Short mmCIF file of C-alpha atoms and ligand atoms in Angstrom, two decimals:
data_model
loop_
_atom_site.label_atom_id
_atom_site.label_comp_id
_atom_site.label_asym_id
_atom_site.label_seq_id
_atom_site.Cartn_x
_atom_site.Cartn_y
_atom_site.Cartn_z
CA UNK B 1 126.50 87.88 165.10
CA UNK B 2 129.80 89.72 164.64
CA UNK B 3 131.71 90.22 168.65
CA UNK B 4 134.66 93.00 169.10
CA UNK B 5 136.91 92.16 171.50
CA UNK B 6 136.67 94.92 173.97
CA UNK B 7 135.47 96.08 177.45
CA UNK B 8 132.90 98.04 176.13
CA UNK B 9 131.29 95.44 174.11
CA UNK B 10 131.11 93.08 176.78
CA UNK B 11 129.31 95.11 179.19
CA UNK B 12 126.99 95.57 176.42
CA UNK B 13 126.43 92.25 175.95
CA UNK B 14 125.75 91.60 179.48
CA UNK B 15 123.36 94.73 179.53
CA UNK B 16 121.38 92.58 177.03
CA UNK B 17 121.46 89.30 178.75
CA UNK B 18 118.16 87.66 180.29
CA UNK B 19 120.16 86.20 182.89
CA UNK B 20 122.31 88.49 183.86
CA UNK B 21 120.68 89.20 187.27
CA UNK B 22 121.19 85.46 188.13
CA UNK B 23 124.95 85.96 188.79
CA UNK B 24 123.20 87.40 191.99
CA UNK B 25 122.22 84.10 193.38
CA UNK B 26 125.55 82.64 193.47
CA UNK B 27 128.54 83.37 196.06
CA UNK B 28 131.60 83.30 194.03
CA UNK B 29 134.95 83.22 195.71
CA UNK B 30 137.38 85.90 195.73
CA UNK B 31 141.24 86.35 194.63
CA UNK B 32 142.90 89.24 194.98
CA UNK B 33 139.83 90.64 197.01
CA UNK B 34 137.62 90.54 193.67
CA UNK B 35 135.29 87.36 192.72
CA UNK B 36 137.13 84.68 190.42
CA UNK B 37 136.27 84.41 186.83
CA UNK B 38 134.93 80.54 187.44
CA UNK B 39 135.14 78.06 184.63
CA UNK B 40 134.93 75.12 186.48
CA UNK B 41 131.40 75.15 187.28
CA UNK B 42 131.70 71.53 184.75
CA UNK B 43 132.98 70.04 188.26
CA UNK B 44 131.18 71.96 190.63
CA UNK B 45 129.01 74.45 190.44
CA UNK B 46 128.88 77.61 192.82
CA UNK B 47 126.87 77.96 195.31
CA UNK B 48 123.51 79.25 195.39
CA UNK B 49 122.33 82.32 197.69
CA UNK B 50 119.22 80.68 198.65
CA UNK B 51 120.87 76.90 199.30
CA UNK B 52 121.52 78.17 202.82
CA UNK B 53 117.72 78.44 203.39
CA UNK B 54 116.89 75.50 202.22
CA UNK B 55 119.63 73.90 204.39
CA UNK B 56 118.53 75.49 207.55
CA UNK B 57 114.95 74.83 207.42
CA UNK B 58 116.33 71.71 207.85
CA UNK B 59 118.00 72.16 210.24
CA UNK B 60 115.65 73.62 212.26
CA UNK B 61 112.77 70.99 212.14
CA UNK B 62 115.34 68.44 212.83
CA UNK B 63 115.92 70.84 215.86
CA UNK B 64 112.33 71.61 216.98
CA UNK B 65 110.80 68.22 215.51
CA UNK B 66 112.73 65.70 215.49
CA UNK B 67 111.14 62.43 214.34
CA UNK B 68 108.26 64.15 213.97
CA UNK B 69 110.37 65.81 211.09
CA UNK B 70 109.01 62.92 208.85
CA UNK B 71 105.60 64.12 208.76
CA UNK B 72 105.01 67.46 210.13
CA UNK B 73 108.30 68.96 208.81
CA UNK B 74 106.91 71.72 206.62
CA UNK B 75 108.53 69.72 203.44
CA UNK B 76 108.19 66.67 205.06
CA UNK B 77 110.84 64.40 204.91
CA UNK B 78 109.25 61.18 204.21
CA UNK B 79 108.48 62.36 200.18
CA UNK B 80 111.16 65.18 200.24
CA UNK B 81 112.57 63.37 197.38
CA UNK B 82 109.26 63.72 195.50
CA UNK B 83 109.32 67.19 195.50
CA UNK B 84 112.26 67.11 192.73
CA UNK B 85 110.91 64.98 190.45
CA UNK B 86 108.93 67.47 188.40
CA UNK B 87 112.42 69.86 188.06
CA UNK B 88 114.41 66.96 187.37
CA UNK B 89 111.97 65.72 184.75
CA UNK B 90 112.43 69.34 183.17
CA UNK B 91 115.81 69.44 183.13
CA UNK B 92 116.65 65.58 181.35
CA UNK B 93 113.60 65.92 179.38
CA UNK B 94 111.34 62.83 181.47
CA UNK B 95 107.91 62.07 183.21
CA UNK B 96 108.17 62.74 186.83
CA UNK B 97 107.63 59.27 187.92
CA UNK B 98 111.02 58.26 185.69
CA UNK B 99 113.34 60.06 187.88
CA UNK B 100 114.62 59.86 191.33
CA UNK B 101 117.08 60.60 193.60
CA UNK B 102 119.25 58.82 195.51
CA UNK B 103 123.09 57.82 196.38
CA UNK B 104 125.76 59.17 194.40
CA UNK B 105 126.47 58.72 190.78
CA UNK B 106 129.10 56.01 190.64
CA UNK B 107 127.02 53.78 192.92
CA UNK B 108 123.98 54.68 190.94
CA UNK B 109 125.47 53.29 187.81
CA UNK B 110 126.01 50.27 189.41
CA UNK B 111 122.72 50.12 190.78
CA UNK B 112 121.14 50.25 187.38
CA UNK B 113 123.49 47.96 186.04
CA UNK B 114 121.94 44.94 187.99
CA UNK B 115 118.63 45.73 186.43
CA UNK B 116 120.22 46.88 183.18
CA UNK B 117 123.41 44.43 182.36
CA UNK B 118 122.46 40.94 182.29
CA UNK B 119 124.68 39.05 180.56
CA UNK B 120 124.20 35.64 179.10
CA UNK B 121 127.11 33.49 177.41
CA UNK B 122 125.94 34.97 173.57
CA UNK B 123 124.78 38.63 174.55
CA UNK B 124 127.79 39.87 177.10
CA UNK B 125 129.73 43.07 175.64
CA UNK B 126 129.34 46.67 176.83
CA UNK B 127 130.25 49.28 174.40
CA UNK B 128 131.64 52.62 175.83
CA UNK B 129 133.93 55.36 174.38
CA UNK B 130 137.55 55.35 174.67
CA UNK B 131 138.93 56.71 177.86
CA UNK B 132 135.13 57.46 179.44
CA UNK B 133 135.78 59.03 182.64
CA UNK B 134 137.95 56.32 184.89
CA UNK B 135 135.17 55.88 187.61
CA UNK B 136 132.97 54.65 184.39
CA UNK B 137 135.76 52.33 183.36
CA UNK B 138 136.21 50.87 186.94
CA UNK B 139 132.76 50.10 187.02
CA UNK B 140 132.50 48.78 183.89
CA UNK B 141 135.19 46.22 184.52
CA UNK B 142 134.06 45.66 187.76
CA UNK B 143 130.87 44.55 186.33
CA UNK B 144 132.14 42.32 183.82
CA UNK B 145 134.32 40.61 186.20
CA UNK B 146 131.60 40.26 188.83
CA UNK B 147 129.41 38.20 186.12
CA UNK B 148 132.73 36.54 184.99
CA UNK B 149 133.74 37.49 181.90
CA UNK B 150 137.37 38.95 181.16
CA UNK B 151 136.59 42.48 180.96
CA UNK B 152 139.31 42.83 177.94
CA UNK B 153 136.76 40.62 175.87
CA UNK B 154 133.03 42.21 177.34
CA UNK B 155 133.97 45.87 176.72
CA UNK B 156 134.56 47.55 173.31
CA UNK B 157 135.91 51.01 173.63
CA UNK B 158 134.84 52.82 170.18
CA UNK B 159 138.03 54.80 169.35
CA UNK B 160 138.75 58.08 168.27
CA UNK B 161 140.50 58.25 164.17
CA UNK B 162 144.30 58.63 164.54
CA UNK B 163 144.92 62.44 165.16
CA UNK B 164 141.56 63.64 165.96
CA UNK B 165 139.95 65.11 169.01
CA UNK B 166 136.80 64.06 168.83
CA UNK B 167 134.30 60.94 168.04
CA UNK B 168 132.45 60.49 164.92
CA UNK B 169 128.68 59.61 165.59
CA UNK B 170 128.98 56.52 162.39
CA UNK B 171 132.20 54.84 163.80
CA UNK B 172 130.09 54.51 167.35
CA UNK B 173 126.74 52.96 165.14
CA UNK B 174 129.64 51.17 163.28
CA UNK B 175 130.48 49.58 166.15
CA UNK B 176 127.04 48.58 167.39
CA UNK B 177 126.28 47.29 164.55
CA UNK B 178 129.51 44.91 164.40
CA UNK B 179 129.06 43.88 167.97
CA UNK B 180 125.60 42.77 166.66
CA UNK B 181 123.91 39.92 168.98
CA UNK B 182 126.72 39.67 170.94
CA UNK B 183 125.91 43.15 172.86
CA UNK B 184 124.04 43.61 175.83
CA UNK B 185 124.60 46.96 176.91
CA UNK B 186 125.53 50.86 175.28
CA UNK B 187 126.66 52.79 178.27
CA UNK B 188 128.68 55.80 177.49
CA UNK B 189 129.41 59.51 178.35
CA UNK B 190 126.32 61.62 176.79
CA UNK B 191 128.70 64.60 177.21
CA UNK B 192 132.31 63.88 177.42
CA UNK B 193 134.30 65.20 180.37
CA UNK B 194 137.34 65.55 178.31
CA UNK B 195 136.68 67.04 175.07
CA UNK B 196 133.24 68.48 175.72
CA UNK B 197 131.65 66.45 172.81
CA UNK B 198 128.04 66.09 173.42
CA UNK B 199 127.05 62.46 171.17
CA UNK B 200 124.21 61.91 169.20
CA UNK B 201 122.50 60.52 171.89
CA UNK B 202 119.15 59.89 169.99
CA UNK B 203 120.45 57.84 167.38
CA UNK B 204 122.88 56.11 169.39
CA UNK B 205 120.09 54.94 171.60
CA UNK B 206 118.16 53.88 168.30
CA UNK B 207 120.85 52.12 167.16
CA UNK B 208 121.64 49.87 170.16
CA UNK B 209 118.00 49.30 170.49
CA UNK B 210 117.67 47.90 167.38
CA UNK B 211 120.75 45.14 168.19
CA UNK B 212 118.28 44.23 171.14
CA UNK B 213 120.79 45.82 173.80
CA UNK B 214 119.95 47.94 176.66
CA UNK B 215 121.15 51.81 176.38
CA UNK B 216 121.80 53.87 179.29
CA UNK B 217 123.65 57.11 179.40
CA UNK B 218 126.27 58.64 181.97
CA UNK B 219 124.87 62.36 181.89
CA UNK B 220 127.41 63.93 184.47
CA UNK B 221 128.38 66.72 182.13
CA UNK B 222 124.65 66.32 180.59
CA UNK B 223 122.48 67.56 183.41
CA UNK B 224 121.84 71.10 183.44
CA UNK B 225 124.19 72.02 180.61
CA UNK B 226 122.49 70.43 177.15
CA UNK B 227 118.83 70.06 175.81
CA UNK B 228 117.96 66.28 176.95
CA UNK B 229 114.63 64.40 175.71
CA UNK B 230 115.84 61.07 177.57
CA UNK B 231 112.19 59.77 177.74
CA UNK B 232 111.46 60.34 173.66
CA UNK B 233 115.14 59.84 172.62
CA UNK B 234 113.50 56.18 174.49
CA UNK B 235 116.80 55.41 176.18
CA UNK B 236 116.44 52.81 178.85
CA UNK B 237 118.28 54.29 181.87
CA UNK B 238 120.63 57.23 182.64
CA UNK B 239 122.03 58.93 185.44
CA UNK B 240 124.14 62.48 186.43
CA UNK B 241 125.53 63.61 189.38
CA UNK B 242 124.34 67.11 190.38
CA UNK B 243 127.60 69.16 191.68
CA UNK B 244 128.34 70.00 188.14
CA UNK B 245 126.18 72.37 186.19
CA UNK B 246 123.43 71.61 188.33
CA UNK B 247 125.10 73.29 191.46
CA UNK B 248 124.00 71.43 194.28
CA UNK B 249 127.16 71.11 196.21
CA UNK B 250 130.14 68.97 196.94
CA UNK B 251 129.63 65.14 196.64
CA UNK B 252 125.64 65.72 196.63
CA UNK B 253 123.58 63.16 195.28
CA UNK B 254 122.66 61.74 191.97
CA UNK B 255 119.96 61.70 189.83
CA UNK B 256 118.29 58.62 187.91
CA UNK B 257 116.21 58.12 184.96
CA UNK B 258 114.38 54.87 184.35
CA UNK B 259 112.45 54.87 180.97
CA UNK B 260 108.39 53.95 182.03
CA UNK B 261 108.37 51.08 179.90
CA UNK B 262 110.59 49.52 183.52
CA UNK B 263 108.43 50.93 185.67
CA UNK B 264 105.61 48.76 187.88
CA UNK B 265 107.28 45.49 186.66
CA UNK B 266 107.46 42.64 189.46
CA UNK B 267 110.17 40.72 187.88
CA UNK B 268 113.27 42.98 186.88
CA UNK B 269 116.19 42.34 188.83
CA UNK B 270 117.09 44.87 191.03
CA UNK B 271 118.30 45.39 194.35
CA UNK B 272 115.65 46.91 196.90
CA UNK B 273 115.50 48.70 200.05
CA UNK B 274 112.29 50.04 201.90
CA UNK B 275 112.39 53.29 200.84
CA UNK B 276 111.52 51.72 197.08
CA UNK B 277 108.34 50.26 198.30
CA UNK B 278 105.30 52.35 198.56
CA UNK B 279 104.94 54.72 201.38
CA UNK B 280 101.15 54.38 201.85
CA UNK B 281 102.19 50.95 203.20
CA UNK B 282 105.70 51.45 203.86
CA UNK B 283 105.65 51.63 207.85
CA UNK B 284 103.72 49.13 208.00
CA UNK B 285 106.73 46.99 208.15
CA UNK B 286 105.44 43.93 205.74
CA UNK B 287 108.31 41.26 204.57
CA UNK B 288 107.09 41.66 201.25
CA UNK B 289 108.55 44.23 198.86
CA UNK B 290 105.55 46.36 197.09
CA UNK B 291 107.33 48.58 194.47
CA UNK B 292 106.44 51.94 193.81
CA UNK B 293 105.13 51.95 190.37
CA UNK B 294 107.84 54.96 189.68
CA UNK B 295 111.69 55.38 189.44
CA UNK B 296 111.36 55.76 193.13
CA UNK B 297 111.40 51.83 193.40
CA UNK B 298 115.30 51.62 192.98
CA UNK B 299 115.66 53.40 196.01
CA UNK B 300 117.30 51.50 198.57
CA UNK B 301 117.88 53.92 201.95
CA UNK B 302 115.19 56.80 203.51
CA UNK B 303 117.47 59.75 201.69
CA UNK B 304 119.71 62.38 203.09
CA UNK B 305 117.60 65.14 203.55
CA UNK B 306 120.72 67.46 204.36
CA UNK B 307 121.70 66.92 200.85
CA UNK B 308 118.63 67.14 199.28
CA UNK B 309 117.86 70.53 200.34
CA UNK B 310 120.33 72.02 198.27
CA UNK B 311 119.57 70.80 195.69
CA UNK B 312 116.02 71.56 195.54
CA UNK B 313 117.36 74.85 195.77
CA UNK B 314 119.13 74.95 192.81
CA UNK B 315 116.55 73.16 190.97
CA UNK B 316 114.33 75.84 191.91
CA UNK B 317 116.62 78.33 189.78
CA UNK B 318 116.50 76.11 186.72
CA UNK B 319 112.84 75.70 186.81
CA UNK B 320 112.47 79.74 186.78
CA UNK B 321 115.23 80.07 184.38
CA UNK B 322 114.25 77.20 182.19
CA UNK B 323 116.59 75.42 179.81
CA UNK B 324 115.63 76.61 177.32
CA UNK B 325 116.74 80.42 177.81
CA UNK B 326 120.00 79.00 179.77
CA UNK B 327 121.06 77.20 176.22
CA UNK B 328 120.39 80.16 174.38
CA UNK B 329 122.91 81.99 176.63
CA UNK B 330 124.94 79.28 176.83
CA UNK B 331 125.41 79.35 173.15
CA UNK B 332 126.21 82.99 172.96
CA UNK B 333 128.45 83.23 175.82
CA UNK B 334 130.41 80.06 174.50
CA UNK B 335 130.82 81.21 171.24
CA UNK B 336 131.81 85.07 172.70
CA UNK B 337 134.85 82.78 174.89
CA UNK B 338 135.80 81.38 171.53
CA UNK B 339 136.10 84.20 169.45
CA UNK B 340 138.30 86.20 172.70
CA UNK B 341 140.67 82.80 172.33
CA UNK B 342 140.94 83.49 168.93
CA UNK B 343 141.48 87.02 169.06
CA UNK B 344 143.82 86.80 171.79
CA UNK B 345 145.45 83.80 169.60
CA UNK B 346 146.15 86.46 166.88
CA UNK B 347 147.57 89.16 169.11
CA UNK B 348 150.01 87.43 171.06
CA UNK B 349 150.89 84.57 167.61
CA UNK B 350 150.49 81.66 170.12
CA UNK B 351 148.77 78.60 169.00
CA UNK B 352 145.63 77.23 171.12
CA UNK B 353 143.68 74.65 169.58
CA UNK B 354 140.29 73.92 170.76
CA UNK B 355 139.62 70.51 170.61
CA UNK B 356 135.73 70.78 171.69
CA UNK B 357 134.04 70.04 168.34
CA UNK B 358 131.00 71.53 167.05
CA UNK B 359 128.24 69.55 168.75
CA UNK B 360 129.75 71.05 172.14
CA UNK B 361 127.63 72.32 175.34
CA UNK B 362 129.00 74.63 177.43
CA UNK B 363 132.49 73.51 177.67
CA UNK B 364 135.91 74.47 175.14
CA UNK B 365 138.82 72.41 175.77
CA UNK B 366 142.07 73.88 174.54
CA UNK B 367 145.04 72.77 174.22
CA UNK B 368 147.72 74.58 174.60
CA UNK B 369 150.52 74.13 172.05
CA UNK B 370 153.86 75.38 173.59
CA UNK B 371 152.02 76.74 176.74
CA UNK B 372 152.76 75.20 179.64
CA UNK B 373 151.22 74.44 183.81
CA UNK B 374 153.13 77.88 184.99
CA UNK B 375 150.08 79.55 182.42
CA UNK B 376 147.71 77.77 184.13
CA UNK B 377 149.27 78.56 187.49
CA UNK B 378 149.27 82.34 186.59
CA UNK B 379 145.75 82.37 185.55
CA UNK B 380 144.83 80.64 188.62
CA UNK B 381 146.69 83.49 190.75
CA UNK B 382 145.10 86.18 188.78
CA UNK B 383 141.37 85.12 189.68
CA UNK B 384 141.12 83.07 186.74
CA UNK B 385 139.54 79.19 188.03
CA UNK B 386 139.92 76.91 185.11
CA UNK B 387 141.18 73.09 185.46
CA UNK B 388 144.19 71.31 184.02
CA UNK B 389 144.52 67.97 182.56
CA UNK B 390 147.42 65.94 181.29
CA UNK B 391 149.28 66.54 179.04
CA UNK B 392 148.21 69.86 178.06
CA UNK B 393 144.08 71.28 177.65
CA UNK B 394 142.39 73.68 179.84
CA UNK B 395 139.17 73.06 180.26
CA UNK B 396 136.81 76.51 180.06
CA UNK B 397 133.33 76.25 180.98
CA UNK B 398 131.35 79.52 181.56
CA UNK B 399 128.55 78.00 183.23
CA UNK B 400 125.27 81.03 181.69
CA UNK B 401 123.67 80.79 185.04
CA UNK B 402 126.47 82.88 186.73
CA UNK B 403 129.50 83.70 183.85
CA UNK B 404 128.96 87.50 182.24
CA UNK B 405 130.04 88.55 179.02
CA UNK B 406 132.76 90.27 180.58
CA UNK B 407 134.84 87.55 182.67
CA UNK B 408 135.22 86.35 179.44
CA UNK B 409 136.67 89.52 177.77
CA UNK B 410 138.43 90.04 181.30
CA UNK B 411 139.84 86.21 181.21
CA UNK B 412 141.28 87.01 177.77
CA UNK B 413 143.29 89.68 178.85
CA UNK B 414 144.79 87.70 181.84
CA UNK B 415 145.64 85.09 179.54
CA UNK B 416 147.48 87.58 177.57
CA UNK B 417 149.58 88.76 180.09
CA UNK B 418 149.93 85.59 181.37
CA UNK B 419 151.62 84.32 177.66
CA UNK B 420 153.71 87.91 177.13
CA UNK B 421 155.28 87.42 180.89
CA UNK B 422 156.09 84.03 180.88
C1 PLP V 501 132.15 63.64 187.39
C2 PLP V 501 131.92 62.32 186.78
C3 PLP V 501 131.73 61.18 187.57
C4 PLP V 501 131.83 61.27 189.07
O1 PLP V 501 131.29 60.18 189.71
P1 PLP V 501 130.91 60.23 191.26
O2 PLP V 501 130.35 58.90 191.51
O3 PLP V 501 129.92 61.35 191.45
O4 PLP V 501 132.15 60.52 192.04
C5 PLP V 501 131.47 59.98 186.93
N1 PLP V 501 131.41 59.90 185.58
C6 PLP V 501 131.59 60.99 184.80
C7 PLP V 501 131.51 60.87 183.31
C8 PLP V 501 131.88 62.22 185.37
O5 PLP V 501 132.10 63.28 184.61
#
């Protein structure tokens, strides 16, 4: 399709757009009395109209209930967690009994780490990409250390080739394949924060597989923003945090994926709490642990309802919305932001370079040759949200439940101004 770079075009755009009466649901904040054009919805993601609701029903049974709350709340809050199974499912591409959730991401990945890294003396090394987010790269040491290896010999970082931007999919089944017997555990970035590559997670998973490794994937910048078939792509684990794309709020809790083939098994390791035993026989306070035969069973605490209200919420919008029709806009309102950067690019002779490559979700990273922090400081005064990291890339992710056609023509012509007045 062939985009003009003006007002007029966006608008019409926007009149054409599925989703455009979604931008609706979300409060956006405001600069300069107008709302912000928000690309940062890749680290949290507005909040929904109808979160409040959810919050305050709450709220209120805790009120007028109490304990009774458990079981006479109207959701009750004994199986709240159940109730977003099926959207989750949807939205990774997994049964309903494979996902949960619980905690928050970091610990999560731990959590499935003590059913999922098990290291002997011959099978101990972890391969994960080069610079993965640095809460993945504590954790990963951490791990290694705690089952006493030297973490500089049990985890092989598959590199980027000198001078490029982004992964290639044969240098990471390269790897695998040299690591061999010896490896015990793929665990990378599905999408990566940094460069907004999104991997080949289906052959990856094959690959590792086949060395007789577990495979589990950090879906952070997965969840809610790219097509996921984690149940037929057969990985073994995974789990996403959902204040990104999947707007659920600040710090909220995580979701988990545990491939069936785990499921209902008496001997994997794992650390257990009551609330992963079933609830049919859960108050009756036995010493022995009875599993549920679902993801569910990792679950160590009764869950924080508070939290989880919100984000049934928002899981409400992507069930209506479905991912499908959010990817298609995705698509078109990603490519529409690239060809204003380039356009823009011409006009004012500066030299971006967007480092995302082609198999990209719904984030561009650009760096910004010559362009320093005062642009990004005068984009962020001008209503413009986007987020900075060292030395030099904006990171620009118009999230298609709430971003219109025109924020992005609008954003263009800030940046513009923002590059003639510096
Ligand atoms: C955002 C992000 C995290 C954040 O972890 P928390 O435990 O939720 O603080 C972890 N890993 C990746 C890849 C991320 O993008």
């Amino acid at each position: 399709m062939s985009f003009k770079n003006t007002l007029e075009f966006a608008k019409q755009l926007d009149a054409q757009d599925k989703l455009s009466q979604y931008r609706n649901e979300f409060h956006f904040p405001q600069v300069n009395g107008k709302d912000v054009i928000y690309f940062t919805g890749n680290s949290l993601g507005l909040q929904p109209k109808r979160s409040q609701k959810y919050v305050d029903e709450v709220m209120k049974d805790w009120r007028e209930l109490a304990v009774e709350g458990h079981f006479y709340a109207d959701k009750p809050w004994w199986d709240y967690h159940e109730r977003l199974a099926e959207g989750l499912g949807k939205v990774v591409g997994a049964k309903p009994e494979e996902v949960t959730v619980m905690n928050t991401l970091t610990v999560n990945l731990h959590l499935l780490m003590v059913s999922f890294y098990r290291p002997s003396e011959k099978r101990f090394k972890i391969i994960c990409e080069e610079k993965a987010f640095p809460s993945d790269q504590y954790m990963l040491q951490s791990q290694a250390r705690f089952h006493g290896f030297d973490p500089s010999k049990a985890i092989v970082e598959v590199k980027k080739r000198d001078g490029e931007h982004a992964w290639y999919t044969e240098d990471i089944l390269q790897t695998i394949e040299e690591v061999g017997d010896e490896l015990a555990l793929v665990l990378m970035g599905g999408v990566n924060y940094y460069n907004g590559q999104v991997l080949d997670m289906e052959a990856i998973t094959k690959a590792g597989k086949a060395q007789g490794a577990f495979v589990g994937w950090d879906l952070a910048h997965g969840a809610g923003n790219i097509e996921l078939k984690l149940h037929d792509w057969d990985a073994d684990f995974g789990a996403w945090c959902s204040y990104k794309y999947m707007n659920s709020g600040p710090g909220n809790a995580s979701g988990v994926f545990v491939h069936e083939r785990h499921l209902g098994k008496e001997d994997i390791p794992r650390f257990e709490g009551w609330w992963g035993t079933k609830k049919e026989t859960r108050f009756l306070m036995k010493p022995e642990f009875d599993p549920t035969e679902t993801a569910d069973a990792w679950q160590l605490s009764n869950p924080p309802i508070l939290s989880l209200a919100p984000y049934l919420a928002s899981l409400e919008i992507f069930d209506e919305v479905g991912m499908g029709t959010l990817i298609e806009k995705r698509d078109k309102i990603v490519a529409y932001l690239e060809f204003v950067l380039h356009e823009i690019d011409k006009e004012v002779d500066s030299t971006f370079e967007i480092i995302t490559p082609e198999a990209r979700g719904c984030q561009l990273s650009v760096f910004l040759h010559g362009e320093g922090r005062s642009l990004f400081d005068y984009l962020m005064k001008n209503g413009v949200i986007t987020d900075w990291r060292e030395p030099n890339v904006i990171r620009l992710a118009p999230a298609p439940l709430y971003c219109s056609y025109e924020d992005m023509y609008n954003f263009g012509q800030i940046l513009k101004q923002g590059i003639l007045t510096k």
